[in-house]
């Protein structure tokens, strides 16, 4: 069938601007959802309340803060100064173990600065001790020299924990003093809609494609978020937990270097938890990702797995063996212990760079540093990765190349050349378009044209990391967001119905605005790019993705 409002030739909906007053709004329990609410969004849902659990203006004491190592904490005219930092992770830590409850949402804010003469990236992070100790980022802020900046975020406590702490860290290698004031933490008191009160996204689109979501381990452990995942998605992608930086085990590798020099050890505890959730809830999983320059620890490329910055890189021959054995170890572990759970893998991620000096635009650097895969293996590290993945992947598992900005010609053309070569050699099955996009860029026409070009190679298409950057929570912009999502899903329907592309998956990159990676990115503030708001209430974007008639086509 053809999505309503689409031009039968191009799939581009005919342009028609509807005034906001004429829009029929989604209905819950026979009552329309109100537009224009402030400041919690646009929903006629139960009010959200806040209970203050901690506040400090540092007028007299350190207010429970301590250093994470040998830092010196002092009070100076109403703010906390953290000096003597010798590492990026050094900072001011507040133990919240006795103040927070399990499986509960909290919001925090603080005003932060530093004593450096240049801008610094500072962060608020969590230290969570359960069966092991985990560290999670909760918020980031770009802080100009001499200025105070608010850093704010939220967190959900796990179902059980031994200790739980919030700490402030970051800065460049000079480890500047961190200055902190006006720390406030609130417990969020809210009533959630039962998951079955909403139509299921995956059931709505099941005849067309898998409906996916990018998530974290915390999402799986929290009953509120896990219930939404189970209700609305039949595909999941772990945001970080299955990347090399999470799986490679440095301590175990160097403990028996003779055994592991060519086959690094991996840790499987978190992997087990993620795969168990998917298996037990009958949710398919996209494996993300086997080979990526950015979240692969540098010691993996060094002689004796050294963490010394000046350590020598291993030879091409050694690195190829390490690469093959890593891919083999991960694939065989998943397939033997959780058969059928992972249906596709992003084998290589973000390996094409339009600015690369390589003749085929294979990424040679990242943020001014060498790409260690390019240094050790060479430009063919992409092909070698697919060779090994094909060798060890189960026959039913599809292999994908995944990248961003895939609709711009300066990346589309070299990616097409790469994929055509890999396809001719029988090494690749699909193309993953990350799809971190804006309101107008790319246009639906350009987006559709790019998908069609990749599909002409006989590849399956996945939109692997879809979000739409939005820095406003106004009623007008949230409606425009819903329309943008509706047009993208309508485009996918058109491409499938017209046999122009096999779009097998659309994955939104994050469950809710609370946890989007776009929050505080590049010095910006809060973002609103996803289908659920920070309190897990559905936005108009949810109904746009659903292709609900209440959302206009334009």
mmCIF file of C-alpha atoms in Angstrom, residues 13-171:
data_model
loop_
_atom_site.group_PDB
_atom_site.id
_atom_site.type_symbol
_atom_site.label_atom_id
_atom_site.label_comp_id
_atom_site.label_asym_id
_atom_site.label_seq_id
_atom_site.Cartn_x
_atom_site.Cartn_y
_atom_site.Cartn_z
ATOM 1 C CA UNK A 13 4.234 14.077 -0.235
ATOM 2 C CA UNK A 14 2.582 16.984 -2.003
ATOM 3 C CA UNK A 15 3.371 20.227 -0.173
ATOM 4 C CA UNK A 16 0.437 21.453 1.861
ATOM 5 C CA UNK A 17 0.837 23.679 4.903
ATOM 6 C CA UNK A 18 -1.847 23.187 7.546
ATOM 7 C CA UNK A 19 -2.347 25.834 10.241
ATOM 8 C CA UNK A 20 -1.909 24.532 13.770
ATOM 9 C CA UNK A 21 -5.551 25.331 14.610
ATOM 10 C CA UNK A 22 -6.759 22.889 11.962
ATOM 11 C CA UNK A 23 -4.753 19.930 13.221
ATOM 12 C CA UNK A 24 -6.694 17.022 14.697
ATOM 13 C CA UNK A 25 -4.766 15.965 17.785
ATOM 14 C CA UNK A 26 -4.215 12.459 19.189
ATOM 15 C CA UNK A 27 -6.778 11.233 21.676
ATOM 16 C CA UNK A 28 -6.265 9.385 24.980
ATOM 17 C CA UNK A 29 -9.409 7.961 26.637
ATOM 18 C CA UNK A 30 -11.630 10.045 24.323
ATOM 19 C CA UNK A 31 -9.948 13.269 25.432
ATOM 20 C CA UNK A 32 -7.704 15.233 23.035
ATOM 21 C CA UNK A 33 -4.123 15.787 24.109
ATOM 22 C CA UNK A 34 -3.702 19.464 24.926
ATOM 23 C CA UNK A 35 -1.265 21.613 22.939
ATOM 24 C CA UNK A 36 0.650 24.461 24.533
ATOM 25 C CA UNK A 37 1.314 23.221 28.066
ATOM 26 C CA UNK A 38 4.273 24.693 29.966
ATOM 27 C CA UNK A 39 6.868 23.680 30.918
ATOM 28 C CA UNK A 40 6.464 19.895 30.895
ATOM 29 C CA UNK A 41 5.409 19.571 27.298
ATOM 30 C CA UNK A 42 2.090 19.354 25.539
ATOM 31 C CA UNK A 43 0.287 16.474 27.204
ATOM 32 C CA UNK A 44 -2.869 16.287 29.235
ATOM 33 C CA UNK A 45 -1.307 13.662 31.477
ATOM 34 C CA UNK A 46 -0.870 13.515 35.263
ATOM 35 C CA UNK A 47 1.292 16.329 36.607
ATOM 36 C CA UNK A 48 4.917 15.669 37.433
ATOM 37 C CA UNK A 49 6.023 16.670 40.932
ATOM 38 C CA UNK A 50 9.457 17.071 42.505
ATOM 39 C CA UNK A 51 10.743 16.264 45.978
ATOM 40 C CA UNK A 52 13.987 17.975 47.006
ATOM 41 C CA UNK A 53 16.476 15.463 48.413
ATOM 42 C CA UNK A 54 19.693 17.493 48.340
ATOM 43 C CA UNK A 55 20.748 21.118 48.024
ATOM 44 C CA UNK A 56 23.958 22.937 48.800
ATOM 45 C CA UNK A 57 25.214 26.448 48.203
ATOM 46 C CA UNK A 58 28.590 25.643 49.838
ATOM 47 C CA UNK A 59 28.261 28.590 52.174
ATOM 48 C CA UNK A 60 29.815 26.820 55.153
ATOM 49 C CA UNK A 61 30.977 23.281 54.335
ATOM 50 C CA UNK A 62 31.784 20.799 51.595
ATOM 51 C CA UNK A 63 28.225 19.446 52.120
ATOM 52 C CA UNK A 64 29.111 15.782 51.844
ATOM 53 C CA UNK A 65 31.435 16.045 48.849
ATOM 54 C CA UNK A 66 34.796 14.292 48.866
ATOM 55 C CA UNK A 67 37.622 13.760 46.412
ATOM 56 C CA UNK A 68 37.816 10.657 44.229
ATOM 57 C CA UNK A 69 41.590 10.364 44.735
ATOM 58 C CA UNK A 70 43.997 12.808 46.426
ATOM 59 C CA UNK A 71 42.233 16.019 45.342
ATOM 60 C CA UNK A 72 41.946 18.951 47.736
ATOM 61 C CA UNK A 73 38.424 20.285 48.322
ATOM 62 C CA UNK A 74 38.041 23.782 49.767
ATOM 63 C CA UNK A 75 35.239 26.305 50.245
ATOM 64 C CA UNK A 76 35.813 29.712 48.698
ATOM 65 C CA UNK A 77 33.116 32.419 48.769
ATOM 66 C CA UNK A 78 30.137 30.138 48.225
ATOM 67 C CA UNK A 79 31.619 27.578 45.877
ATOM 68 C CA UNK A 80 33.534 24.332 46.149
ATOM 69 C CA UNK A 81 37.033 24.296 44.647
ATOM 70 C CA UNK A 82 38.590 20.971 43.605
ATOM 71 C CA UNK A 83 42.345 21.332 43.149
ATOM 72 C CA UNK A 84 45.317 18.987 42.943
ATOM 73 C CA UNK A 85 43.742 16.898 40.153
ATOM 74 C CA UNK A 86 46.210 14.607 38.403
ATOM 75 C CA UNK A 87 43.802 12.789 36.061
ATOM 76 C CA UNK A 88 40.680 13.543 34.071
ATOM 77 C CA UNK A 89 38.501 11.361 36.330
ATOM 78 C CA UNK A 90 39.570 13.156 39.515
ATOM 79 C CA UNK A 91 36.835 15.373 40.891
ATOM 80 C CA UNK A 92 34.196 16.054 43.532
ATOM 81 C CA UNK A 93 32.063 13.079 44.562
ATOM 82 C CA UNK A 94 28.770 13.063 46.471
ATOM 83 C CA UNK A 95 27.683 9.738 47.973
ATOM 84 C CA UNK A 96 23.901 9.433 47.491
ATOM 85 C CA UNK A 97 23.520 5.873 48.765
ATOM 86 C CA UNK A 98 21.413 6.878 51.752
ATOM 87 C CA UNK A 99 19.415 9.547 49.885
ATOM 88 C CA UNK A 100 18.152 7.750 46.788
ATOM 89 C CA UNK A 101 15.701 4.874 46.366
ATOM 90 C CA UNK A 102 15.959 1.976 43.922
ATOM 91 C CA UNK A 103 14.320 2.175 40.473
ATOM 92 C CA UNK A 104 13.558 5.878 40.819
ATOM 93 C CA UNK A 105 14.042 8.855 38.514
ATOM 94 C CA UNK A 106 16.016 11.857 39.784
ATOM 95 C CA UNK A 107 16.925 15.176 38.215
ATOM 96 C CA UNK A 108 19.937 17.273 39.188
ATOM 97 C CA UNK A 109 21.533 20.565 38.336
ATOM 98 C CA UNK A 110 24.711 22.361 39.334
ATOM 99 C CA UNK A 111 26.628 25.440 38.297
ATOM 100 C CA UNK A 112 30.183 24.602 37.262
ATOM 101 C CA UNK A 113 33.366 26.373 36.204
ATOM 102 C CA UNK A 114 37.166 25.884 36.152
ATOM 103 C CA UNK A 115 40.404 27.860 36.424
ATOM 104 C CA UNK A 116 41.778 27.142 32.936
ATOM 105 C CA UNK A 117 42.362 29.908 30.393
ATOM 106 C CA UNK A 118 40.677 27.841 27.675
ATOM 107 C CA UNK A 119 37.226 26.275 27.339
ATOM 108 C CA UNK A 120 36.842 22.885 29.004
ATOM 109 C CA UNK A 121 34.479 19.930 28.609
ATOM 110 C CA UNK A 122 33.231 19.059 32.087
ATOM 111 C CA UNK A 123 30.905 16.236 33.038
ATOM 112 C CA UNK A 124 28.563 14.967 35.723
ATOM 113 C CA UNK A 125 28.872 11.198 36.061
ATOM 114 C CA UNK A 126 27.553 8.326 38.159
ATOM 115 C CA UNK A 127 29.448 5.675 40.115
ATOM 116 C CA UNK A 128 27.165 2.689 40.658
ATOM 117 C CA UNK A 129 28.248 -0.374 42.589
ATOM 118 C CA UNK A 130 26.095 -3.475 42.093
ATOM 119 C CA UNK A 131 27.715 -6.808 41.278
ATOM 120 C CA UNK A 132 30.531 -4.717 39.849
ATOM 121 C CA UNK A 133 31.224 -0.998 39.700
ATOM 122 C CA UNK A 134 29.872 0.890 36.684
ATOM 123 C CA UNK A 135 30.520 4.460 35.589
ATOM 124 C CA UNK A 136 27.957 6.338 33.504
ATOM 125 C CA UNK A 137 27.882 9.851 32.129
ATOM 126 C CA UNK A 138 24.782 11.816 33.176
ATOM 127 C CA UNK A 139 25.460 15.240 31.627
ATOM 128 C CA UNK A 140 28.158 17.245 29.866
ATOM 129 C CA UNK A 141 28.809 20.951 29.479
ATOM 130 C CA UNK A 142 31.255 23.035 27.455
ATOM 131 C CA UNK A 143 32.460 25.694 29.885
ATOM 132 C CA UNK A 144 34.241 28.789 28.503
ATOM 133 C CA UNK A 145 37.133 30.257 30.465
ATOM 134 C CA UNK A 146 36.037 32.497 33.315
ATOM 135 C CA UNK A 147 32.342 31.599 33.037
ATOM 136 C CA UNK A 148 29.872 29.673 35.173
ATOM 137 C CA UNK A 149 27.626 27.243 33.265
ATOM 138 C CA UNK A 150 24.676 25.167 34.438
ATOM 139 C CA UNK A 151 25.085 21.434 33.998
ATOM 140 C CA UNK A 152 21.867 19.465 34.386
ATOM 141 C CA UNK A 153 20.655 15.951 33.771
ATOM 142 C CA UNK A 154 18.773 13.003 35.176
ATOM 143 C CA UNK A 155 19.370 9.429 36.221
ATOM 144 C CA UNK A 156 17.415 6.333 37.169
ATOM 145 C CA UNK A 157 18.711 4.247 40.035
ATOM 146 C CA UNK A 158 18.990 0.483 39.445
ATOM 147 C CA UNK A 159 16.712 -2.057 41.100
ATOM 148 C CA UNK A 160 19.436 -2.858 43.618
ATOM 149 C CA UNK A 161 22.766 -1.274 44.462
ATOM 150 C CA UNK A 162 25.418 -1.319 47.160
ATOM 151 C CA UNK A 163 26.412 2.316 46.649
ATOM 152 C CA UNK A 164 25.454 5.173 44.360
ATOM 153 C CA UNK A 165 27.343 8.445 43.845
ATOM 154 C CA UNK A 166 27.260 11.534 41.646
ATOM 155 C CA UNK A 167 30.576 13.145 40.746
ATOM 156 C CA UNK A 168 31.932 15.972 38.616
ATOM 157 C CA UNK A 169 34.988 15.431 36.409
ATOM 158 C CA UNK A 170 36.545 16.260 33.033
ATOM 159 C CA UNK A 171 38.766 18.872 31.452
#
